C-alpha cells in the first residue's frame, strides 16, 4: 500500500503540472463557440495535440443522481461557453435522476431510446447489473490512454484495479477515496436534552435513543427516524457494530474482520443474506418497527430521509460524513440543535473504494470517444472541475488565503459536491471553518483507518450469471421489507422462506464461484 501511495502522489504531481496550463485555456476560443452546434476548428486547448477528431460538433448527455441545483443551468452555460465548446467542439447536458425514483428509472433509461452518453454508476448503483446487461462500454487501456489521457495518468492504480470486473474496466472511478463506507448517526441534541434521552454512543444505545424518542412522537411531532425503501439506513451501521467487513465492494460476501487487516480465510467468508448475522438484524428491525420508530407506511414513502431531518420532522439520519450538511441545514433553519455520534467507535474502518462513485460510457453513446474526452476534461482540469463541483467562484464559493474553500450565500442554489462525487480530485480544497463536531469525528476516522489485505479484489459473476441474477431478484423482493421490520412476528419464518428461495435460486453455486476467484486472487498476489 505504501508503494501505491507513493505512486499516487507522483501521479498527482505530474498531472497538476500539466493541468496547470489547461485551466488558462478555458476562455481562449469562447467567442468562436458562441453558437453551439456550429462546427469549427479547435486550435487551442488541452487536446489539440492529442490526435483526436474534434471536427464535428457533438452534444454529450450525462445522467447523475440527486436533485437538480437551482443554478445548474447557469453553471452549465459557463462550463459550455468557456470550456467544452471552445476546446472540445462539444456542449454538455446534465440530467438528474432523483433519489425517490432512480432505482426504477435507471435501468429503464439505459434500455430505452433516450440519448445517454455518460451515466453515474457505483458498486451500489447498478454497476455489476448493467455490465451484465451490456449497457456499459468496455474501456480498454488503449482507449483510455487516447481519449482520457490525463485521467488515465492521474488515477491511482488501485482505482483502476477496484473498478475492474474480470480484469476489464467498464467505468471511470473517482480520484479520491474517503470514508464514505462508514456510517455515523445524526440526531436531535435539543430533544435529548428536553426528554433526557439516552445518548447514542453505541449501537445498543442508538436503538434506545430511537425507541425512547418514539414514545414522544405525539407530543414532539417528530418521527424517531424517517426512513423508507429507497435508503436502507441501518444495515451498514449494524454490520459495523458486529465488526463485519465486506470482502469486496458491490457484493454481499462478508467476514468478521474484528479489526484485523488480515485477509479472511475461505471458511470465514459467508453470504450475508443467508447468515445468522443477517437474521439477527432482521429481528432487530422488526423490534424497532413494533416500537414505531418509523412510520408504518414507510415502505410507500419516497421522500429522501435527509429532507425529513433538515425540516425538523425526523429525530435521526444515518449516513457517512455527509450527515453534517444535513445538520447544518437543520440548524441554519433555526429548528433546533443537532449532535453527531460514531455509534461504533471501537470498529476499525476502511476508506470507501474508488469504485464507490464512477462514471460509465454507455454502449449506446452517440460518440463514445467524445464522451470520454468530455469526462476526461471535467475530471482533469482544475478550474472546470471546481466549477462543476461547487458552482461559480465568487458566487457560490471562494478560496481563502489558506487555500480552503469558503461557502458563500449563493451556495444555497448550488451546494458543493451535491452530485459530482464521481469526478472528485485528490486536490479538492478542504472546506473552511468546518464544524468542530465534524472535525472531531473525521479525526477519529483517520485514527481508526485500516486497509484489509484483500483490498483490490473484485468479483466477476459472468460464469454464474443466471444464478446471480436469480439470487439478486430474490434479495430485491425481501430486503427492504426486512429493513423496515414489516414482517413483525413472522420475521423468523419469513427469513427461513427467504433463505430457502435463495438456495433454490443458486446461491451455493454463486458462492463457490466467488470463493474460487477470491482464492485465485490471493494466490497470485
C-alpha positions as a printed Julia matrix, in Angstrom:
525×3 Matrix{Float64}:
   0.0     0.0     0.0
   2.92    2.34    0.68
   4.15    1.8    -2.87
   0.71    2.62   -4.24
   0.56    5.75   -2.1
   3.92    6.99   -3.42
   2.85    6.28   -6.99
  -0.39    8.17   -6.37
   1.43   11.24   -5.08
   3.85   11.21   -8.03
   0.99   10.83  -10.5
  -0.92   13.71   -8.96
   2.16   15.93   -9.05
   2.77   15.19  -12.73
  -0.84   15.8   -13.67
  -1.02   19.06  -11.74
   1.97   20.26  -13.73
   0.03   19.5   -16.9
  -3.38   20.79  -15.89
  -1.91   23.98  -14.54
  -1.6    25.06  -18.17
  -5.02   23.67  -19.06
  -7.07   25.99  -16.91
  -5.83   29.04  -18.72
  -7.12   27.58  -21.96
 -10.72   27.74  -20.81
 -11.77   31.0   -22.45
  -9.36   31.07  -25.37
 -11.99   30.29  -28.0
 -15.2    31.24  -26.24
 -16.23   33.77  -28.85
 -15.78   31.25  -31.67
 -18.06   28.83  -29.87
 -20.83   31.28  -29.11
 -23.21   29.38  -31.38
 -23.48   25.79  -30.1
 -24.0    23.25  -32.85
 -21.82   25.05  -35.38
 -18.7    23.14  -36.37
 -15.4    24.95  -36.16
 -11.73   24.15  -35.96
 -10.36   23.72  -32.46
  -6.96   25.4   -32.47
  -6.14   25.58  -28.77
  -6.82   23.79  -25.53
  -5.56   20.63  -23.88
  -6.49   18.22  -26.7
  -5.2    19.9   -29.86
  -2.04   17.77  -29.85
  -3.71   14.51  -28.78
  -4.55   13.09  -32.22
  -8.3    13.12  -31.62
 -11.03   14.17  -34.05
 -12.8    17.32  -32.86
 -14.06   18.46  -36.26
 -17.75   17.7   -35.67
 -19.79   19.44  -33.0
 -21.3    16.99  -30.51
 -23.81   17.19  -27.68
 -22.91   14.86  -24.82
 -25.69   13.89  -22.4
 -24.77   12.81  -18.89
 -27.13   11.46  -16.2
 -26.33   11.77  -12.49
 -28.17   11.15   -9.22
 -29.71   13.77   -6.96
 -31.87   16.86   -7.12
 -31.02   19.41   -9.81
 -29.47   22.52   -8.2
 -31.35   25.76   -8.81
 -28.3    27.33  -10.5
 -27.4    24.24  -12.57
 -28.28   25.88  -15.89
 -26.1    28.91  -15.13
 -23.15   26.73  -14.15
 -23.56   24.52  -17.19
 -23.8    27.52  -19.51
 -20.49   28.8   -18.17
 -18.87   25.36  -18.47
 -20.0    25.0   -22.07
 -19.13   28.54  -23.17
 -15.69   28.69  -21.58
 -14.53   25.07  -21.7
 -16.41   22.4   -23.64
 -17.43   24.38  -26.71
 -14.17   26.19  -27.46
 -11.82   23.34  -26.54
 -13.81   20.21  -27.46
 -16.37   21.48  -30.01
 -18.9    19.96  -27.61
 -21.68   21.07  -25.33
 -22.62   19.05  -22.27
 -26.15   18.42  -21.0
 -26.63   17.06  -17.47
 -29.85   15.35  -16.45
 -30.78   14.26  -12.92
 -32.34   11.07  -11.58
 -34.0    11.89   -8.27
 -33.38    9.79   -5.17
 -37.07    9.0    -4.91
 -37.3     7.02   -8.14
 -33.8     6.43   -9.56
 -33.96    2.7    -8.79
 -36.89    2.35  -11.18
 -35.82    4.82  -13.85
 -32.12    3.91  -14.06
 -32.41    0.54  -15.86
 -35.3     1.8   -18.0
 -33.22    4.76  -19.12
 -30.38    2.52  -20.28
 -32.68    0.11  -22.1
 -34.84    2.82  -23.7
 -34.39    5.16  -26.63
 -33.19    8.31  -24.84
 -29.7     9.62  -25.53
 -27.44    8.67  -22.64
 -23.71    9.03  -23.27
 -22.38    9.19  -19.71
 -24.06    7.98  -16.53
 -23.23    7.84  -12.85
 -22.71    4.34  -11.54
 -21.23    2.71   -8.47
 -20.68   -0.58   -6.72
 -24.07    0.16   -5.09
 -25.72    1.7    -8.14
 -26.26   -0.89  -10.86
 -22.59   -1.2   -11.9
 -22.44   -5.0   -11.9
 -26.03   -5.42  -13.11
 -25.61   -3.1   -16.1
 -22.28   -4.67  -17.06
 -24.1    -7.99  -17.23
 -26.83   -6.34  -19.32
 -24.24   -4.99  -21.76
 -25.2    -1.37  -21.04
 -21.68   -0.06  -20.41
 -18.84    0.21  -22.91
 -15.68   -1.7   -22.06
 -12.8     0.75  -21.68
  -9.55   -0.92  -22.64
  -6.28    0.76  -21.82
  -5.6     1.87  -25.4
  -8.97    3.67  -25.45
  -8.31    5.26  -22.06
  -4.81    6.41  -23.0
  -6.07    8.07  -26.18
  -9.42    9.53  -25.13
  -8.85   10.03  -21.4
  -5.12   10.8   -21.41
  -4.96   13.0   -18.32
  -7.29   10.9   -16.2
  -5.5     7.68  -17.15
  -2.29    9.05  -15.71
  -3.84   10.78  -12.71
  -5.99    7.97  -11.32
  -4.25    5.87   -8.66
  -3.53    2.37   -9.98
  -5.62    0.99   -7.14
  -8.65    2.86   -8.51
  -8.42    1.05  -11.85
  -8.0    -2.26  -10.03
 -11.07   -1.68   -7.88
 -13.34   -0.72  -10.77
 -12.28   -3.74  -12.86
 -14.56   -6.72  -13.24
 -12.89   -9.85  -14.52
  -9.87   -7.77  -15.48
 -12.0    -5.42  -17.61
 -12.89   -1.77  -16.99
 -16.43   -0.5   -17.61
 -16.42    2.86  -15.79
 -14.06    5.61  -14.67
 -13.75    5.81  -10.87
 -13.39    8.91   -8.76
  -9.89   10.09   -7.91
 -10.28   10.49   -4.16
 -11.04    7.79   -1.58
 -12.68    8.85    1.67
 -14.64    7.26    4.5
 -17.86    7.06    2.51
 -18.4     3.44    3.55
 -18.51    4.21    7.28
 -21.81    5.41    8.72
 -22.46    7.91   11.52
 -25.62    8.98   13.32
 -27.08   12.48   13.16
 -29.55   13.06   16.0
 -31.51   15.81   17.77
 -29.4    17.2    20.62
 -32.26   19.53   21.62
 -34.6    16.56   22.07
 -32.0    14.56   24.0
 -31.84   17.45   26.45
 -35.59   18.06   26.55
 -36.63   14.45   27.17
 -33.45   13.2    28.86
 -32.92   10.6    26.13
 -30.09    8.06   26.01
 -27.04    9.35   24.15
 -26.36    7.12   21.13
 -22.75    6.27   21.97
 -23.13    2.64   20.87
 -25.36    0.58   18.6
 -27.49   -0.56   21.53
 -27.71    2.99   22.89
 -28.67    4.3    19.47
 -31.59    1.87   19.38
 -32.55    3.05   22.89
 -32.44    6.66   21.73
 -34.77    5.83   18.83
 -37.28    3.88   20.9
 -37.3     6.5    23.68
 -37.87    9.31   21.18
 -40.66    7.31   19.53
 -42.57    7.48   22.83
 -42.71   11.28   22.47
 -43.78   11.46   18.81
 -47.33   12.61   19.52
 -46.04   15.46   21.69
 -42.99   16.5    19.67
 -44.35   15.92   16.17
 -41.03   14.24   15.36
 -40.78   10.71   14.0
 -37.85    8.99   15.68
 -36.34    8.07   12.33
 -37.94    8.72    8.97
 -36.71    6.02    6.63
 -38.08    4.25    3.57
 -37.43    1.67    0.87
 -35.14    3.95   -1.13
 -32.46    4.31    1.55
 -31.68    1.43    3.89
 -30.09    3.37    6.72
 -29.27    0.86    9.44
 -27.72   -2.23    7.84
 -24.22   -0.8     7.42
 -24.22    0.54   10.97
 -25.39   -2.83   12.31
 -22.55   -4.59   10.44
 -20.1    -2.05   11.85
 -21.31   -2.9    15.35
 -20.55   -6.57   14.69
 -17.14   -5.69   13.15
 -18.25   -7.32    9.91
 -16.39   -6.27    6.78
 -17.23   -6.83    3.12
 -14.76   -8.96    1.19
 -15.12   -6.62   -1.79
 -17.21   -3.63   -2.85
 -20.54   -4.15   -4.55
 -21.22   -7.7    -3.42
 -22.64   -9.32   -0.32
 -19.98  -11.73    0.89
 -18.76  -10.77    4.34
 -16.47  -11.86    7.16
 -15.91  -10.89   10.78
 -12.8    -8.75   10.47
 -12.62   -7.97   14.2
 -10.35   -5.0    13.37
  -7.68   -7.19   11.77
  -6.2    -6.28    8.38
  -5.55   -9.95    7.65
  -7.39  -11.28    4.61
 -10.15  -13.72    5.54
  -9.7   -17.44    5.04
 -12.2   -19.16    2.8
 -14.05  -20.72    5.73
 -14.52  -17.28    7.33
 -16.43  -15.85    4.36
 -20.23  -16.02    4.32
 -23.06  -14.76    2.14
 -24.79  -12.01    4.08
 -28.43  -12.74    3.3
 -28.37  -16.39    4.35
 -26.37  -15.75    7.52
 -27.37  -15.81   11.19
 -25.96  -12.29   11.43
 -28.48  -11.01    8.89
 -31.31  -12.89   10.6
 -30.41  -11.1    13.84
 -30.51   -7.76   12.01
 -33.96   -8.55   10.62
 -35.2    -9.35   14.12
 -33.86   -6.07   15.47
 -35.54   -4.1    12.67
 -38.84   -5.82   13.46
 -38.46   -4.76   17.11
 -37.83   -1.13   16.12
 -40.82   -1.17   13.78
 -43.04   -2.57   16.53
 -41.99    0.35   18.75
 -42.99    2.77   15.99
 -39.51    4.17   15.41
 -40.61    4.88   11.83
 -43.93    5.19   10.06
 -45.9     2.01    9.42
 -46.28    3.26    5.83
 -42.56    3.83    5.32
 -42.42    1.24    2.52
 -44.5     3.6     0.36
 -42.67    6.81    1.27
 -40.48    8.32   -1.46
 -39.19   11.41    0.37
 -35.45   11.41    1.0
 -34.81   10.84    4.75
 -32.27   13.67    4.72
 -35.05   16.12    3.87
 -37.05   14.96    6.88
 -34.16   15.68    9.23
 -33.49   19.06    7.66
 -37.11   20.16    8.09
 -37.18   19.05   11.73
 -39.6    16.13   11.44
 -37.09   13.3    11.9
 -35.06   12.53   15.0
 -32.22   10.72   13.27
 -30.44   10.44    9.94
 -27.72    7.85    9.23
 -25.12    8.21    6.52
 -21.39    8.87    6.15
 -19.78   12.23    6.95
 -22.32   13.8     4.59
 -24.64   13.94    7.61
 -23.04   17.24    8.6
 -24.52   19.01    5.58
 -27.97   17.94    6.76
 -27.17   19.04   10.31
 -26.02   22.45    9.14
 -29.17   22.97    7.07
 -31.29   21.96   10.07
 -29.57   24.4    12.42
 -29.43   27.21    9.86
 -33.22   26.94    9.59
 -33.43   27.65   13.32
 -35.22   24.38   14.08
 -33.0    23.11   16.87
 -29.54   21.7    17.61
 -28.0    18.56   16.21
 -25.39   16.16   17.55
 -23.36   13.6    15.6
 -22.21   10.27   17.0
 -19.95    7.46   15.97
 -22.03    4.64   17.43
 -19.34    2.03   16.72
 -16.21    3.87   17.94
 -14.2     0.69   18.55
 -14.6    -0.59   15.0
 -11.75   -0.05   12.56
 -12.8     1.45    9.27
 -11.68    1.25    5.67
 -11.92    4.07    3.21
 -14.64    3.61    0.65
 -13.33    2.12   -2.55
 -12.67    4.38   -5.52
 -15.4     2.34   -7.23
 -17.98    3.7    -4.78
 -18.51    6.55   -7.3
 -17.84    6.31  -11.04
 -19.0     7.41  -14.48
 -19.66    4.91  -17.27
 -19.77    5.49  -21.0
 -22.87    3.72  -22.22
 -22.9     1.17  -25.02
 -25.41    3.37  -26.87
 -23.36    6.57  -26.59
 -23.69    8.6   -29.8
 -19.95    9.29  -29.89
 -18.15    7.34  -27.15
 -14.81    8.92  -27.99
 -16.18   12.45  -27.5
 -17.97   11.32  -24.33
 -14.65   10.06  -23.0
 -12.87   13.33  -23.82
 -15.65   15.28  -22.12
 -15.33   13.18  -18.98
 -11.55   13.46  -19.08
 -11.77   17.25  -19.3
 -14.17   17.63  -16.38
 -12.02   15.39  -14.18
  -8.58   16.72  -15.08
  -8.91   20.48  -15.5
  -8.81   22.01  -12.02
 -10.92   25.09  -12.77
 -13.55   23.23  -14.78
 -13.69   20.53  -12.13
 -14.29   23.05   -9.35
 -16.9    24.85  -11.44
 -18.9    21.63  -11.8
 -18.32   20.52   -8.21
 -19.15   23.77   -6.49
 -20.5    26.31   -8.92
 -19.17   29.73   -9.82
 -16.22   31.03   -7.83
 -17.17   34.32   -6.21
 -20.87   33.48   -6.21
 -21.16   30.01   -4.72
 -17.73   29.65   -3.14
 -14.31   31.28   -2.87
 -10.82   30.29   -1.78
  -9.32   31.78    1.35
  -5.69   32.86    1.68
  -5.02   29.47    3.26
  -6.38   27.65    0.24
  -9.52   26.4     1.97
 -12.96   26.7     0.42
 -15.36   29.24    1.89
 -19.08   28.8     1.3
 -20.9    31.89    0.05
 -24.6    32.76    0.23
 -25.11   31.62   -3.36
 -24.32   28.05   -2.31
 -27.97   27.71   -1.28
 -28.65   27.32   -5.01
 -25.58   25.21   -5.81
 -24.03   23.32   -2.91
 -20.51   21.97   -3.14
 -20.35   18.39   -4.41
 -24.09   17.77   -4.31
 -23.95   15.47   -7.36
 -20.4    15.33   -8.76
 -18.88   12.73   -6.42
 -17.55   10.66   -9.32
 -15.31   13.45  -10.59
 -13.66   14.23   -7.24
  -9.94   15.0    -7.41
  -7.17   14.48   -4.88
  -6.58   18.25   -4.68
 -10.16   19.25   -3.87
  -9.94   22.2    -1.45
 -10.97   21.48    2.13
 -13.95   23.36    3.5
 -13.13   26.44    5.53
 -14.37   26.69    9.1
 -15.53   23.11    9.46
 -17.88   22.39   12.33
 -15.87   21.21   15.34
 -18.22   18.26   15.65
 -17.29   17.17   12.14
 -13.56   17.69   12.67
 -13.64   15.56   15.8
 -15.35   12.62   14.12
 -13.23   12.81   10.99
 -10.06   12.77   13.07
 -11.38    9.67   14.79
 -11.94    8.04   11.41
  -8.38    8.79   10.35
  -7.05    7.34   13.59
  -9.08    4.14   13.16
  -8.27    3.53    9.49
  -7.27    0.07    8.35
  -6.62   -1.49    4.94
  -7.7    -5.14    4.59
  -5.15   -7.29    2.77
  -7.61   -8.35    0.09
  -8.33   -4.74   -0.96
  -8.41   -4.64   -4.75
 -10.16   -7.96   -5.24
 -13.25   -7.79   -7.43
 -15.73  -10.47   -8.42
 -16.92  -11.3   -11.92
 -20.23  -13.23  -11.83
 -20.2   -13.93  -15.59
 -19.8   -17.73  -15.23
 -22.82  -17.91  -12.9
 -24.77  -15.01  -14.34
 -28.17  -16.68  -14.45
 -27.92  -17.85  -10.85
 -26.56  -14.48   -9.72
 -29.46  -12.64  -11.34
 -31.96  -15.03   -9.8
 -30.39  -14.55   -6.37
 -30.43  -10.76   -6.79
 -34.11  -10.86   -7.69
 -34.94  -12.75   -4.51
 -32.91  -10.31   -2.4
 -34.65   -7.34   -4.01
 -38.04   -8.88   -3.23
 -37.41   -9.16    0.51
 -34.59   -6.84    1.55
 -36.42   -3.56    2.08
 -39.3    -5.23    3.88
 -36.82   -6.81    6.29
 -35.1    -3.43    6.73
 -38.41   -1.83    7.73
 -39.47   -4.69   10.0
 -42.66   -5.26    8.04
 -42.92   -8.98    8.77
 -43.23   -8.42   12.53
 -43.8   -11.65   14.47
 -43.4   -13.6    11.24
 -39.85  -12.34   10.67
 -38.11  -15.62   11.58
 -40.39  -17.8     9.47
 -40.2   -15.34    6.57
 -36.41  -15.35    6.81
 -36.44  -19.15    6.55
 -38.56  -18.88    3.41
 -36.22  -16.21    2.06
 -33.19  -18.4     2.69
 -34.84  -21.39    1.01
 -35.61  -19.29   -2.06
 -32.0   -18.07   -2.23
 -30.77  -21.64   -2.12
 -33.21  -22.62   -4.87
 -32.02  -19.65   -6.95
 -28.45  -20.96   -6.85
 -26.64  -19.05   -4.12
 -24.37  -22.03   -3.37
 -23.08  -22.08   -6.94
 -22.51  -18.31   -6.94
 -20.67  -18.5    -3.61
 -18.49  -21.34   -4.92
 -17.5   -19.2    -7.92
 -16.9   -16.18   -5.69
 -14.57  -18.17   -3.44
 -12.77  -19.67   -6.43
 -11.96  -16.2    -7.79
 -11.04  -14.94   -4.34
  -8.59  -17.81   -3.73
  -7.03  -17.3    -7.16
  -6.59  -13.59   -6.47
  -4.97  -14.17   -3.11
  -2.67  -16.86   -4.53
  -1.47  -14.52   -7.28
  -0.77  -11.53   -5.03
